[in-house]
Amino acid sequence: MPQEEMVEGIQNEQNPEEVEAVTTEQQTEGAEKSEEEDPKKVKKFSEEDLERIVKRRLAQQHKKFEKILNPVETELDRREREVTQREFRAEGRERLLKEGLPTELIALMNLSNKDEFEESYTHVLNVFKKVLDDKEYEIKKAFLKGKPPIHGDKFKTGNNDNLKSAFAPKE
């Protein structure tokens, strides 16, 4: 008897597709039966169907109680996450300053946990250093590419007699 009461309570929770499927099966099987039978007759479910429905109901109740209990935990988790992010942000700024890099690069880093912070810090550091090295190379190349001195050949050919006489051995 308790299963029948449970079945009656569960009937209303079935989705429309299942209800239609059950009613069409009953219509095909019950075509030979008389039309005088009550259409509100209790449906029978297999054990698997009953277990599935009960599990779904328990899951719904579990979610309902989690919503009641979890706000306190969620608030605590949120605060802990914010504190962790502040710590990583401060540590990242210090490390960037030690490297001589702009602290605005902290916005490019993942501050969610220690491993991801370290990975993103290393990646940002490597990329930024590579960009700086490339730029430094271009600047040096442009500087060294300059024109040779205009009067640089006087010293090589010995055309400057005053310089020779200044350093000549005195007799």
CSV table of C-alpha atoms in Angstrom, one decimal:
chain,number,residue,atom,x,y,z
A,1,MET,CA,0.0,0.0,0.0
A,2,PRO,CA,2.7,2.6,0.7
A,3,GLN,CA,4.0,2.1,-2.8
A,4,GLU,CA,0.6,2.9,-4.3
A,5,GLU,CA,0.5,6.1,-2.2
A,6,MET,CA,4.0,7.0,-3.4
A,7,VAL,CA,3.0,6.2,-7.0
A,8,GLU,CA,0.0,8.5,-6.8
A,9,GLY,CA,2.2,11.4,-5.4
A,10,ILE,CA,4.8,10.8,-8.1
A,11,GLN,CA,2.3,10.6,-11.0
A,12,ASN,CA,2.0,14.4,-11.0
A,13,GLU,CA,5.7,14.9,-11.2
A,14,GLN,CA,6.3,12.9,-14.4
A,15,ASN,CA,7.1,15.0,-17.4
A,16,PRO,CA,4.4,15.2,-20.1
A,17,GLU,CA,6.2,12.9,-22.5
A,18,GLU,CA,6.3,10.0,-20.0
A,19,VAL,CA,2.7,10.5,-19.1
A,20,GLU,CA,1.7,10.5,-22.8
A,21,ALA,CA,3.8,7.4,-23.4
A,22,VAL,CA,2.2,5.6,-20.5
A,23,THR,CA,-1.3,6.6,-21.6
A,24,THR,CA,-0.7,5.5,-25.2
A,25,GLU,CA,0.6,2.1,-24.0
A,26,GLN,CA,-2.4,1.7,-21.8
A,27,GLN,CA,-4.7,2.6,-24.6
A,28,THR,CA,-3.3,0.0,-26.9
A,29,GLU,CA,-3.4,-2.6,-24.2
A,30,GLY,CA,-6.8,-1.6,-23.0
A,31,ALA,CA,-8.5,-1.4,-26.4
A,32,GLU,CA,-10.1,-4.7,-25.6
A,33,LYS,CA,-11.2,-3.6,-22.2
A,34,SER,CA,-14.5,-1.9,-21.7
A,35,GLU,CA,-14.8,1.9,-21.8
A,36,GLU,CA,-16.4,1.8,-18.4
A,37,GLU,CA,-13.1,1.7,-16.5
A,38,ASP,CA,-12.1,4.7,-14.5
A,39,PRO,CA,-9.4,6.8,-16.4
A,40,LYS,CA,-7.9,7.9,-13.1
A,41,LYS,CA,-6.8,4.4,-12.4
A,42,VAL,CA,-3.5,4.0,-10.5
A,43,LYS,CA,-0.5,3.4,-12.8
A,44,LYS,CA,2.0,0.7,-12.1
A,45,PHE,CA,5.7,1.4,-12.2
A,46,SER,CA,8.6,-1.0,-12.4
A,47,GLU,CA,11.2,-1.0,-9.6
A,48,GLU,CA,13.7,0.8,-11.9
A,49,ASP,CA,11.2,3.6,-12.7
A,50,LEU,CA,10.3,4.0,-9.0
A,51,GLU,CA,14.0,4.1,-8.0
A,52,ARG,CA,14.7,6.7,-10.7
A,53,ILE,CA,11.8,8.9,-9.5
A,54,VAL,CA,12.8,8.6,-5.9
A,55,LYS,CA,16.4,9.4,-6.6
A,56,ARG,CA,15.2,12.5,-8.6
A,57,ARG,CA,13.1,13.6,-5.6
A,58,LEU,CA,15.9,13.1,-3.2
A,59,ALA,CA,18.2,15.1,-5.4
A,60,GLN,CA,15.7,17.9,-5.5
A,61,GLN,CA,15.4,17.9,-1.7
A,62,HIS,CA,19.1,17.8,-1.4
A,63,LYS,CA,19.5,20.8,-3.6
A,64,LYS,CA,16.8,22.6,-1.6
A,65,PHE,CA,18.7,22.0,1.7
A,66,GLU,CA,22.0,23.0,0.1
A,67,LYS,CA,20.5,26.3,-0.9
A,68,ILE,CA,19.6,26.9,2.7
A,69,LEU,CA,22.9,25.8,4.3
A,70,ASN,CA,25.4,26.9,1.6
A,71,PRO,CA,25.0,30.7,1.8
A,72,VAL,CA,27.1,30.8,4.9
A,73,GLU,CA,29.8,28.5,3.3
A,74,THR,CA,29.6,30.4,0.1
A,75,GLU,CA,30.1,33.8,1.8
A,76,LEU,CA,33.1,32.3,3.7
A,77,ASP,CA,34.6,30.9,0.5
A,78,ARG,CA,34.1,34.2,-1.3
A,79,ARG,CA,35.9,36.1,1.4
A,80,GLU,CA,38.7,33.6,1.5
A,81,ARG,CA,39.1,33.8,-2.3
A,82,GLU,CA,39.2,37.7,-2.1
A,83,VAL,CA,41.9,37.6,0.6
A,84,THR,CA,43.9,35.1,-1.5
A,85,GLN,CA,43.7,37.3,-4.6
A,86,ARG,CA,44.8,40.3,-2.6
A,87,GLU,CA,47.8,38.4,-1.3
A,88,PHE,CA,48.8,37.2,-4.8
A,89,ARG,CA,48.3,40.8,-6.2
A,90,ALA,CA,50.6,42.2,-3.5
A,91,GLU,CA,53.2,39.5,-4.1
A,92,GLY,CA,53.0,40.0,-7.8
A,93,ARG,CA,53.5,43.7,-7.6
A,94,GLU,CA,56.5,43.3,-5.3
A,95,ARG,CA,58.1,40.8,-7.7
A,96,LEU,CA,57.4,43.0,-10.8
A,97,LEU,CA,59.0,45.9,-9.0
A,98,LYS,CA,62.1,43.8,-8.2
A,99,GLU,CA,62.3,42.9,-11.9
A,100,GLY,CA,62.0,46.6,-12.9
A,101,LEU,CA,58.7,46.0,-14.8
A,102,PRO,CA,55.5,48.0,-14.6
A,103,THR,CA,53.1,46.9,-11.9
A,104,GLU,CA,50.2,47.2,-14.3
A,105,LEU,CA,51.2,43.8,-15.6
A,106,ILE,CA,49.4,42.3,-12.5
A,107,ALA,CA,46.2,42.7,-14.4
A,108,LEU,CA,47.3,40.0,-16.9
A,109,MET,CA,48.0,37.4,-14.2
A,110,ASN,CA,45.7,34.7,-12.9
A,111,LEU,CA,45.2,35.2,-9.2
A,112,SER,CA,42.9,32.3,-8.4
A,113,ASN,CA,45.5,29.9,-6.8
A,114,LYS,CA,49.2,29.6,-6.2
A,115,ASP,CA,50.0,27.3,-9.2
A,116,GLU,CA,48.1,29.4,-11.7
A,117,PHE,CA,49.6,32.6,-10.3
A,118,GLU,CA,53.1,31.2,-10.6
A,119,GLU,CA,52.5,30.0,-14.2
A,120,SER,CA,50.9,33.2,-15.3
A,121,TYR,CA,53.6,35.3,-13.6
A,122,THR,CA,56.3,33.3,-15.4
A,123,HIS,CA,54.6,33.6,-18.7
A,124,VAL,CA,54.0,37.4,-18.4
A,125,LEU,CA,57.6,37.9,-17.2
A,126,ASN,CA,59.0,35.9,-20.2
A,127,VAL,CA,56.9,37.6,-22.8
A,128,PHE,CA,57.6,41.1,-21.4
A,129,LYS,CA,61.4,40.4,-21.2
A,130,LYS,CA,61.3,39.1,-24.8
A,131,VAL,CA,59.6,42.2,-26.0
A,132,LEU,CA,62.1,44.4,-24.1
A,133,ASP,CA,65.1,42.4,-25.5
A,134,ASP,CA,63.8,42.7,-29.0
A,135,LYS,CA,63.3,46.4,-28.6
A,136,GLU,CA,66.7,46.8,-27.1
A,137,TYR,CA,68.3,44.9,-30.0
A,138,GLU,CA,66.5,47.2,-32.5
A,139,ILE,CA,67.7,50.3,-30.6
A,140,LYS,CA,71.3,49.1,-30.5
A,141,LYS,CA,71.1,48.1,-34.2
A,142,ALA,CA,69.8,51.5,-35.1
A,143,PHE,CA,72.5,53.2,-33.1
A,144,LEU,CA,75.4,51.1,-34.5
A,145,LYS,CA,74.0,51.6,-38.0
A,146,GLY,CA,75.0,55.3,-37.9
A,147,LYS,CA,77.3,57.0,-40.4
A,148,PRO,CA,81.1,56.8,-40.0
A,149,PRO,CA,82.9,59.9,-38.8
A,150,ILE,CA,83.6,62.5,-41.5
A,151,HIS,CA,87.3,63.2,-40.7
A,152,GLY,CA,88.2,59.7,-39.4
A,153,ASP,CA,90.7,59.0,-42.1
A,154,LYS,CA,93.3,61.7,-41.0
A,155,PHE,CA,94.6,59.5,-38.2
A,156,LYS,CA,94.9,56.5,-40.3
A,157,THR,CA,96.9,58.1,-43.1
A,158,GLY,CA,99.1,60.2,-41.0
A,159,ASN,CA,98.2,63.5,-42.5
A,160,ASN,CA,98.1,65.2,-39.1
A,161,ASP,CA,101.7,66.5,-38.5
A,162,ASN,CA,100.9,68.4,-35.3
A,163,LEU,CA,99.9,65.2,-33.6
A,164,LYS,CA,103.0,63.4,-34.8
A,165,SER,CA,105.2,66.2,-33.5
A,166,ALA,CA,103.5,66.2,-30.1
A,167,PHE,CA,104.2,62.6,-29.5
A,168,ALA,CA,107.6,62.4,-31.2
A,169,PRO,CA,110.6,61.6,-29.1
A,170,LYS,CA,112.6,64.6,-28.1
A,171,GLU,CA,116.3,64.7,-28.9
